[in-house]
Short mmCIF file of C-alpha atoms in Angstrom, two decimals:
data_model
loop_
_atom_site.label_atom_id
_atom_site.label_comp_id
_atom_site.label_asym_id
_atom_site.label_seq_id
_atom_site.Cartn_x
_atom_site.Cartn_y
_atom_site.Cartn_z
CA UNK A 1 -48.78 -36.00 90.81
CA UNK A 2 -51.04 -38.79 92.49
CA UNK A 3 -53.65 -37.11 93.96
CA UNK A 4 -57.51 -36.81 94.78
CA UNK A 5 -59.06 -33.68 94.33
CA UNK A 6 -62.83 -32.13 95.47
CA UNK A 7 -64.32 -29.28 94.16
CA UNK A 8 -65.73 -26.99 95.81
CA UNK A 9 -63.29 -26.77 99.10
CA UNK A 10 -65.97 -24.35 100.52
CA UNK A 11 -69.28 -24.15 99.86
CA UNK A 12 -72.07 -21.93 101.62
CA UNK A 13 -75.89 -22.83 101.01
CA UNK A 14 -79.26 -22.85 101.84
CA UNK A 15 -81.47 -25.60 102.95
CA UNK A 16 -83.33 -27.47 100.14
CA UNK A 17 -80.82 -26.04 96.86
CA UNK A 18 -79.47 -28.64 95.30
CA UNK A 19 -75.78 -28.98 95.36
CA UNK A 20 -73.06 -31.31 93.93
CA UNK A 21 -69.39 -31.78 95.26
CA UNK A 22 -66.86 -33.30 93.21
CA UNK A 23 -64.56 -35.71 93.33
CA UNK A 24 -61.85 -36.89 91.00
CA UNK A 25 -58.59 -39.36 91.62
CA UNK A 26 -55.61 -40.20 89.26
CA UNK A 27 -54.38 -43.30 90.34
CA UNK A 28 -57.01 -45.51 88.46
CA UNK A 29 -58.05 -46.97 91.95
CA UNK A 30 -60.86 -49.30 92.06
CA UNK A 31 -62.28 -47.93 95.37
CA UNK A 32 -63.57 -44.79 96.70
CA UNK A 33 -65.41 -43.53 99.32
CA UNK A 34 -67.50 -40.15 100.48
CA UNK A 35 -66.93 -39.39 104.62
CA UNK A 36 -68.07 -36.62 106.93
CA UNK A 37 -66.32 -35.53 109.53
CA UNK A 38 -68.07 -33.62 112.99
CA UNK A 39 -66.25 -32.78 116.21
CA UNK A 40 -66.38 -35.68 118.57
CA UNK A 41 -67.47 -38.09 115.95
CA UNK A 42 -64.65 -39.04 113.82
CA UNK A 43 -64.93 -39.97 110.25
CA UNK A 44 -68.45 -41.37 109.08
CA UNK A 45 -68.72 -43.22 106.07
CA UNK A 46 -71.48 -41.71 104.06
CA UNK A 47 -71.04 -44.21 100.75
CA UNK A 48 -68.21 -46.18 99.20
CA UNK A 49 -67.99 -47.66 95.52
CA UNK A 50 -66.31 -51.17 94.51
CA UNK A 51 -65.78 -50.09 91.09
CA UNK A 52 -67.85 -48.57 87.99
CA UNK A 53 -71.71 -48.38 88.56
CA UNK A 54 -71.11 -50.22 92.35
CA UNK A 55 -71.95 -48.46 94.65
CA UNK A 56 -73.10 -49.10 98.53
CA UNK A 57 -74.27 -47.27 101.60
CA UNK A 58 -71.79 -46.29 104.34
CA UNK A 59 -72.78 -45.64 107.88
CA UNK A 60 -74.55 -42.37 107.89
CA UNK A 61 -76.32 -42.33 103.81
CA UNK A 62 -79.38 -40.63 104.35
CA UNK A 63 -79.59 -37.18 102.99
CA UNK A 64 -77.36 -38.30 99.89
CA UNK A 65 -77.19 -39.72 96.50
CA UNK A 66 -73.56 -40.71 94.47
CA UNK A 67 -72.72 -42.10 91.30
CA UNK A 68 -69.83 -43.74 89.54
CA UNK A 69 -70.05 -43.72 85.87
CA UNK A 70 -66.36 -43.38 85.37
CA UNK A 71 -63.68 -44.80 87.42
CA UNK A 72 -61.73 -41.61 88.09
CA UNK A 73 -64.76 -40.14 89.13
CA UNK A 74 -67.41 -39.79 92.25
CA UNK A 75 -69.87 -37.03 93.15
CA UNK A 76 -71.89 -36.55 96.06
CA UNK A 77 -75.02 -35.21 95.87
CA UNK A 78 -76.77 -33.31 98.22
CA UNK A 79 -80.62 -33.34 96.58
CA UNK A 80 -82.64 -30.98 99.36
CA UNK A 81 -79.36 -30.06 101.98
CA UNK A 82 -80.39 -29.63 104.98
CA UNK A 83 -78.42 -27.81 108.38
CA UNK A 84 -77.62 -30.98 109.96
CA UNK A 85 -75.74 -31.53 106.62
CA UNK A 86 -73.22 -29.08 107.93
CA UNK A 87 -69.96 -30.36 107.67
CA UNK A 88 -66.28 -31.04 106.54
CA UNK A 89 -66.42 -33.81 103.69
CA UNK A 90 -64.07 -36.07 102.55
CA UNK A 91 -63.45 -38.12 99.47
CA UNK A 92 -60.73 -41.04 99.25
CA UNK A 93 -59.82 -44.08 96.69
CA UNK A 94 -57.78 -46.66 97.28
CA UNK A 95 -57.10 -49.87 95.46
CA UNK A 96 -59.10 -53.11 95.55
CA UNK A 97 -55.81 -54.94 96.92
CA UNK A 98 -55.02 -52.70 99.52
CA UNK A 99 -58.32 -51.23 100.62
CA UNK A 100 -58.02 -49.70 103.78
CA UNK A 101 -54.68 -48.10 102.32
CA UNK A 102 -57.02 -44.65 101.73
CA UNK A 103 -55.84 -41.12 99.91
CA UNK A 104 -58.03 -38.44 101.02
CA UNK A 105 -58.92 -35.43 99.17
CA UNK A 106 -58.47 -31.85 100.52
CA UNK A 107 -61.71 -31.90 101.82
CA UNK A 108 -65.26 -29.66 101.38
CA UNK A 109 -66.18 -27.16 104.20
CA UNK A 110 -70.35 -27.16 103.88
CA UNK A 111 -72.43 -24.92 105.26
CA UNK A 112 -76.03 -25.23 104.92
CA UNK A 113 -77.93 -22.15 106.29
CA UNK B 1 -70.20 -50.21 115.46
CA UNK B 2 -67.84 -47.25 116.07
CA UNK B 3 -64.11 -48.48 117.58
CA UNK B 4 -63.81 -46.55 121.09
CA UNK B 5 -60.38 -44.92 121.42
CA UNK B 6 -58.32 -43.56 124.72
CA UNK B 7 -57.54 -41.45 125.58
CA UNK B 8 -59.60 -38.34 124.08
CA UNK B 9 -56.59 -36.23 124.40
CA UNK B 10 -52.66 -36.17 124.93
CA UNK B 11 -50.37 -33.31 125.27
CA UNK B 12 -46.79 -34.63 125.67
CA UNK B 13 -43.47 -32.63 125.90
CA UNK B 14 -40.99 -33.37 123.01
CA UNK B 15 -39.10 -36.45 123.56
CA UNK B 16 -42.03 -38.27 125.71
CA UNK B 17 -43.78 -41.55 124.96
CA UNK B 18 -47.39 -42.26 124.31
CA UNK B 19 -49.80 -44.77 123.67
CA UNK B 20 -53.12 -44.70 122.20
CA UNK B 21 -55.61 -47.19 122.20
CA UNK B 22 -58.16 -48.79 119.76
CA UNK B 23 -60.96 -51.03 121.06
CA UNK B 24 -63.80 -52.87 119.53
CA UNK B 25 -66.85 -54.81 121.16
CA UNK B 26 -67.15 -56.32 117.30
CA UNK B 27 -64.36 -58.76 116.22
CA UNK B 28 -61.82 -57.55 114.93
CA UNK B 29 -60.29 -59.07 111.33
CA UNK B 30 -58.18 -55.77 110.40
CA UNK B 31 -57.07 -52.51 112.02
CA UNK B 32 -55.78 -49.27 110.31
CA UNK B 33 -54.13 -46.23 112.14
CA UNK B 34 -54.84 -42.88 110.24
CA UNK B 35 -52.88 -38.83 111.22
CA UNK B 36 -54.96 -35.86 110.54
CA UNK B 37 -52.63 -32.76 111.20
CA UNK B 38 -55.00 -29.60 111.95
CA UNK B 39 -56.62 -28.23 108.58
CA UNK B 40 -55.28 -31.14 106.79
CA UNK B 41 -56.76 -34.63 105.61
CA UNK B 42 -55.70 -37.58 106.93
CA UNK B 43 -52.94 -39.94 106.10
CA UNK B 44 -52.40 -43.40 106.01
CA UNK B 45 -50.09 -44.87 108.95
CA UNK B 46 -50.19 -48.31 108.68
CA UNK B 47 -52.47 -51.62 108.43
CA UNK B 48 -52.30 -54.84 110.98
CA UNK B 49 -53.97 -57.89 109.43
CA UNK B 50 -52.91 -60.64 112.51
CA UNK B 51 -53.23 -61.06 115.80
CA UNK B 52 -50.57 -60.14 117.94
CA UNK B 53 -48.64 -58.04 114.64
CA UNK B 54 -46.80 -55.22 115.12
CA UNK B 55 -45.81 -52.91 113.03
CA UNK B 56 -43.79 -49.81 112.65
CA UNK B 57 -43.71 -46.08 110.87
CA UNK B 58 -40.66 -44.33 112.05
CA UNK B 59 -40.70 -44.11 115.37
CA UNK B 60 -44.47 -44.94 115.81
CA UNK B 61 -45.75 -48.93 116.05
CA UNK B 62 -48.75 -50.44 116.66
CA UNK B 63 -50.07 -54.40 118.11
CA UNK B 64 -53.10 -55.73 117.15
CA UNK B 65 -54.35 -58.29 119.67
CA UNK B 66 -57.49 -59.96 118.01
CA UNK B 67 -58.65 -62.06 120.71
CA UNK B 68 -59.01 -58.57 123.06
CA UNK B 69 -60.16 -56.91 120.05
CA UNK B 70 -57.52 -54.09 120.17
CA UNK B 71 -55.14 -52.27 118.52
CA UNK B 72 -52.78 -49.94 120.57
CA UNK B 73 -50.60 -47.12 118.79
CA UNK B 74 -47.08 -46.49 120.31
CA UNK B 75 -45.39 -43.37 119.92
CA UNK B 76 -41.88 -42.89 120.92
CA UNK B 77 -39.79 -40.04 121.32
CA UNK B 78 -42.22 -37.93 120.39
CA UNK B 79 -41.72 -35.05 117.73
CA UNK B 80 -43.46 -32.11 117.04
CA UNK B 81 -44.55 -33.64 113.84
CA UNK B 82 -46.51 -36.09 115.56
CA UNK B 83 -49.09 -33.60 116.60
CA UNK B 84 -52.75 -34.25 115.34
CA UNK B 85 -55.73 -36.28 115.64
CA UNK B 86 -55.33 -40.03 115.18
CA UNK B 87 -58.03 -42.68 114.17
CA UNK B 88 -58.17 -46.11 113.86
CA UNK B 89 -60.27 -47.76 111.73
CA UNK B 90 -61.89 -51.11 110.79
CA UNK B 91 -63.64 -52.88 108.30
CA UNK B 92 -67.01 -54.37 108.79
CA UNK B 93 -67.20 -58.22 108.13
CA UNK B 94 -67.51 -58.54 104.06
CA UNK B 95 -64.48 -56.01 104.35
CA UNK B 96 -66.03 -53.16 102.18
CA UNK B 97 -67.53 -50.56 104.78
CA UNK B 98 -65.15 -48.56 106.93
CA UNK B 99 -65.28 -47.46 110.30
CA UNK B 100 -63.62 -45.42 112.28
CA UNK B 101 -63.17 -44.15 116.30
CA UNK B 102 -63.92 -40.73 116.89
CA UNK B 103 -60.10 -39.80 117.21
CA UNK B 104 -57.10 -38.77 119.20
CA UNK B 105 -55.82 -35.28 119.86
CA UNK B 106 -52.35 -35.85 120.53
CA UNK B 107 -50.42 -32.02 120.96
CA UNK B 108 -46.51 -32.35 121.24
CA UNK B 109 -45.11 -29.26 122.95
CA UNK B 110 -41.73 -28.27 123.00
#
Protein backbone atom coordinates (compact mmCIF):
# COMPACT_ATOMS: atom_id res chain seq x y z
CA UNK A 1 0.00 0.00 0.00
CA UNK A 2 1.27 3.60 -1.03
CA UNK A 3 1.62 5.34 1.90
CA UNK A 4 3.66 7.85 4.18
CA UNK A 5 4.12 7.01 7.57
CA UNK A 6 5.53 9.17 10.93
CA UNK A 7 6.59 7.78 13.93
CA UNK A 8 5.81 8.76 16.82
CA UNK A 9 1.89 9.82 16.26
CA UNK A 10 2.10 11.25 19.87
CA UNK A 11 4.76 12.41 21.59
CA UNK A 12 4.89 14.24 25.12
CA UNK A 13 8.20 16.16 26.15
CA UNK A 14 9.99 18.57 27.91
CA UNK A 15 11.59 21.70 26.81
CA UNK A 16 15.28 21.40 25.73
CA UNK A 17 15.29 17.06 25.26
CA UNK A 18 16.14 16.30 22.14
CA UNK A 19 13.65 14.55 20.03
CA UNK A 20 13.39 13.06 16.48
CA UNK A 21 10.10 12.31 14.45
CA UNK A 22 10.15 10.11 11.60
CA UNK A 23 9.17 10.02 8.41
CA UNK A 24 9.18 7.37 5.74
CA UNK A 25 7.24 7.17 2.09
CA UNK A 26 6.97 4.22 -0.44
CA UNK A 27 6.31 5.69 -3.55
CA UNK A 28 10.02 6.61 -4.40
CA UNK A 29 8.87 10.36 -4.66
CA UNK A 30 11.42 12.90 -5.25
CA UNK A 31 9.81 15.51 -2.90
CA UNK A 32 8.91 15.84 0.61
CA UNK A 33 8.09 18.20 2.98
CA UNK A 34 7.79 18.72 7.08
CA UNK A 35 4.44 21.16 8.02
CA UNK A 36 2.90 22.28 11.28
CA UNK A 37 -0.35 22.82 11.72
CA UNK A 38 -1.97 25.49 14.71
CA UNK A 39 -5.61 26.55 14.99
CA UNK A 40 -6.23 29.59 12.89
CA UNK A 41 -3.04 29.25 11.00
CA UNK A 42 -3.31 26.60 8.49
CA UNK A 43 -0.49 24.51 7.33
CA UNK A 44 3.13 26.09 7.70
CA UNK A 45 5.84 24.79 5.83
CA UNK A 46 8.63 24.11 8.21
CA UNK A 47 11.25 22.50 5.37
CA UNK A 48 10.88 20.70 2.07
CA UNK A 49 13.59 18.50 0.18
CA UNK A 50 14.12 18.36 -3.81
CA UNK A 51 15.70 15.10 -3.63
CA UNK A 52 18.73 13.26 -1.73
CA UNK A 53 20.96 15.62 0.42
CA UNK A 54 18.59 18.88 -0.92
CA UNK A 55 17.15 20.28 1.32
CA UNK A 56 15.56 24.01 1.90
CA UNK A 57 13.82 26.12 4.47
CA UNK A 58 10.00 26.43 4.48
CA UNK A 59 8.17 29.28 6.01
CA UNK A 60 8.43 28.83 9.69
CA UNK A 61 12.34 26.74 10.04
CA UNK A 62 13.61 28.02 13.08
CA UNK A 63 13.64 25.66 15.95
CA UNK A 64 14.46 22.67 13.46
CA UNK A 65 17.00 20.68 11.67
CA UNK A 66 16.11 17.70 8.75
CA UNK A 67 18.04 15.51 6.69
CA UNK A 68 17.66 13.39 3.61
CA UNK A 69 20.24 10.79 3.22
CA UNK A 70 17.91 8.34 1.61
CA UNK A 71 15.11 9.05 -0.64
CA UNK A 72 12.39 7.17 1.22
CA UNK A 73 13.38 8.90 4.13
CA UNK A 74 13.05 12.45 6.18
CA UNK A 75 13.36 13.23 9.88
CA UNK A 76 12.70 16.23 11.71
CA UNK A 77 14.60 17.17 14.39
CA UNK A 78 13.70 19.01 17.21
CA UNK A 79 17.46 19.84 18.86
CA UNK A 80 16.33 21.95 22.27
CA UNK A 81 12.07 21.78 21.81
CA UNK A 82 10.68 24.35 23.10
CA UNK A 83 6.54 25.05 24.16
CA UNK A 84 5.87 27.14 21.27
CA UNK A 85 6.93 23.92 19.40
CA UNK A 86 3.61 22.53 20.45
CA UNK A 87 1.90 21.17 17.69
CA UNK A 88 0.29 18.70 15.13
CA UNK A 89 3.08 17.83 12.42
CA UNK A 90 2.86 16.72 9.17
CA UNK A 91 5.06 14.99 6.66
CA UNK A 92 4.17 14.64 2.79
CA UNK A 93 6.12 13.56 -0.64
CA UNK A 94 5.07 14.02 -3.77
CA UNK A 95 6.74 13.68 -7.12
CA UNK A 96 9.00 16.16 -8.89
CA UNK A 97 6.35 16.23 -11.90
CA UNK A 98 3.44 16.78 -10.00
CA UNK A 99 4.57 18.70 -6.95
CA UNK A 100 1.83 20.23 -5.35
CA UNK A 101 0.02 16.72 -5.83
CA UNK A 102 1.02 16.05 -1.80
CA UNK A 103 0.37 12.59 0.38
CA UNK A 104 0.38 13.42 3.92
CA UNK A 105 1.34 11.25 6.69
CA UNK A 106 -0.91 10.49 9.72
CA UNK A 107 0.49 13.17 11.47
CA UNK A 108 2.58 13.76 15.08
CA UNK A 109 0.63 15.27 18.08
CA UNK A 110 3.73 17.22 20.10
CA UNK A 111 3.61 18.38 23.25
CA UNK A 112 6.42 20.15 24.71
CA UNK A 113 5.93 20.85 28.49
CA UNK B 1 2.71 35.46 1.89
CA UNK B 2 -0.19 33.42 3.34
CA UNK B 3 -3.41 33.10 0.66
CA UNK B 4 -6.51 34.71 2.66
CA UNK B 5 -9.57 32.45 2.40
CA UNK B 6 -13.57 33.24 3.01
CA UNK B 7 -15.29 32.57 4.56
CA UNK B 8 -13.78 31.23 8.03
CA UNK B 9 -16.69 28.99 8.40
CA UNK B 10 -19.78 27.29 6.57
CA UNK B 11 -22.43 25.12 7.94
CA UNK B 12 -24.78 24.11 5.10
CA UNK B 13 -27.83 21.68 5.20
CA UNK B 14 -27.42 18.56 2.93
CA UNK B 15 -28.18 19.28 -0.57
CA UNK B 16 -27.05 23.18 -0.38
CA UNK B 17 -24.38 24.93 -2.43
CA UNK B 18 -21.24 26.65 -1.34
CA UNK B 19 -18.42 28.50 -2.39
CA UNK B 20 -15.17 29.14 -0.90
CA UNK B 21 -12.72 31.49 -1.80
CA UNK B 22 -8.88 31.71 -2.25
CA UNK B 23 -7.15 35.09 -2.60
CA UNK B 24 -3.64 36.24 -2.99
CA UNK B 25 -2.04 39.86 -2.92
CA UNK B 26 1.16 37.81 -4.60
CA UNK B 27 0.66 36.58 -8.22
CA UNK B 28 -0.61 33.78 -8.63
CA UNK B 29 1.15 30.97 -11.19
CA UNK B 30 -0.66 27.78 -9.54
CA UNK B 31 -3.44 27.00 -7.07
CA UNK B 32 -4.15 23.70 -5.17
CA UNK B 33 -7.39 22.88 -3.12
CA UNK B 34 -6.62 20.44 -0.17
CA UNK B 35 -9.81 18.41 2.47
CA UNK B 36 -8.78 17.75 5.96
CA UNK B 37 -11.73 15.70 7.55
CA UNK B 38 -11.51 16.16 11.54
CA UNK B 39 -8.57 13.93 13.05
CA UNK B 40 -7.46 13.14 9.64
CA UNK B 41 -4.64 14.53 7.21
CA UNK B 42 -5.39 16.19 4.34
CA UNK B 43 -6.06 15.14 0.83
CA UNK B 44 -5.36 16.25 -2.41
CA UNK B 45 -8.48 17.84 -4.41
CA UNK B 46 -7.23 19.15 -7.34
CA UNK B 47 -4.52 21.57 -9.09
CA UNK B 48 -5.38 24.72 -11.57
CA UNK B 49 -2.32 25.74 -13.58
CA UNK B 50 -4.28 28.63 -16.03
CA UNK B 51 -6.10 31.40 -15.76
CA UNK B 52 -9.63 31.20 -15.99
CA UNK B 53 -9.40 26.85 -15.62
CA UNK B 54 -11.81 25.05 -14.04
CA UNK B 55 -11.79 22.02 -12.84
CA UNK B 56 -13.85 19.36 -11.23
CA UNK B 57 -13.81 16.42 -8.32
CA UNK B 58 -17.21 14.94 -8.18
CA UNK B 59 -19.44 17.32 -7.50
CA UNK B 60 -16.88 19.98 -6.28
CA UNK B 61 -14.99 22.52 -9.03
CA UNK B 62 -12.87 25.18 -8.76
CA UNK B 63 -11.76 28.62 -11.29
CA UNK B 64 -8.64 30.08 -11.08
CA UNK B 65 -8.69 33.68 -12.29
CA UNK B 66 -4.94 34.81 -12.41
CA UNK B 67 -5.30 38.29 -13.26
CA UNK B 68 -7.62 38.74 -9.76
CA UNK B 69 -5.32 36.42 -8.18
CA UNK B 70 -8.05 33.92 -7.06
CA UNK B 71 -9.14 30.69 -6.91
CA UNK B 72 -12.81 29.98 -5.79
CA UNK B 73 -13.97 26.32 -4.70
CA UNK B 74 -17.59 25.33 -5.69
CA UNK B 75 -19.41 22.84 -3.90
CA UNK B 76 -22.64 21.52 -5.09
CA UNK B 77 -25.18 19.51 -3.62
CA UNK B 78 -23.50 19.21 -0.74
CA UNK B 79 -22.94 15.76 1.11
CA UNK B 80 -22.13 14.92 4.39
CA UNK B 81 -18.82 13.78 3.17
CA UNK B 82 -17.88 17.12 2.28
CA UNK B 83 -17.51 18.18 5.84
CA UNK B 84 -13.95 19.45 6.91
CA UNK B 85 -11.50 22.09 6.70
CA UNK B 86 -10.37 23.14 3.22
CA UNK B 87 -7.07 24.93 2.14
CA UNK B 88 -5.76 26.22 -0.78
CA UNK B 89 -2.42 26.45 -1.45
CA UNK B 90 0.29 28.03 -3.66
CA UNK B 91 3.66 27.87 -4.65
CA UNK B 92 6.11 30.63 -4.20
CA UNK B 93 7.80 31.87 -7.50
CA UNK B 94 10.80 29.17 -8.19
CA UNK B 95 7.77 26.72 -7.48
CA UNK B 96 9.44 24.72 -4.57
CA UNK B 97 8.01 26.33 -1.24
CA UNK B 98 4.36 25.82 -0.40
CA UNK B 99 1.90 27.91 1.08
CA UNK B 100 -1.15 27.63 2.29
CA UNK B 101 -4.48 29.82 3.72
CA UNK B 102 -5.36 29.20 7.11
CA UNK B 103 -8.47 27.04 6.06
CA UNK B 104 -12.17 26.49 5.73
CA UNK B 105 -14.50 24.83 8.19
CA UNK B 106 -17.18 23.74 6.08
CA UNK B 107 -19.92 21.42 8.47
CA UNK B 108 -22.72 19.72 6.29
CA UNK B 109 -25.72 18.94 8.49
CA UNK B 110 -28.38 16.78 7.67
Amino acid sequence: EAQVTQNPRYLITVTGKKLTVTCSQNMNHEYMSWYRQDPGLGLRQIYYSMNVEVTDKGDVPEGYKVSRKEKRNFPLILESPSPNQTSLYFCASSWSGRLYEQYFGPGTRLTVT
Amino acid sequence: QQPVQSPQAVILREGEDAVINCSSSKALYSVHWYRQKHGEAPVFLMILLKGGEQKGHDKISASFNEKKQQSSLYLTASQLSYSGTYFCGTANTGGFKTIFGAGTRLFVKA
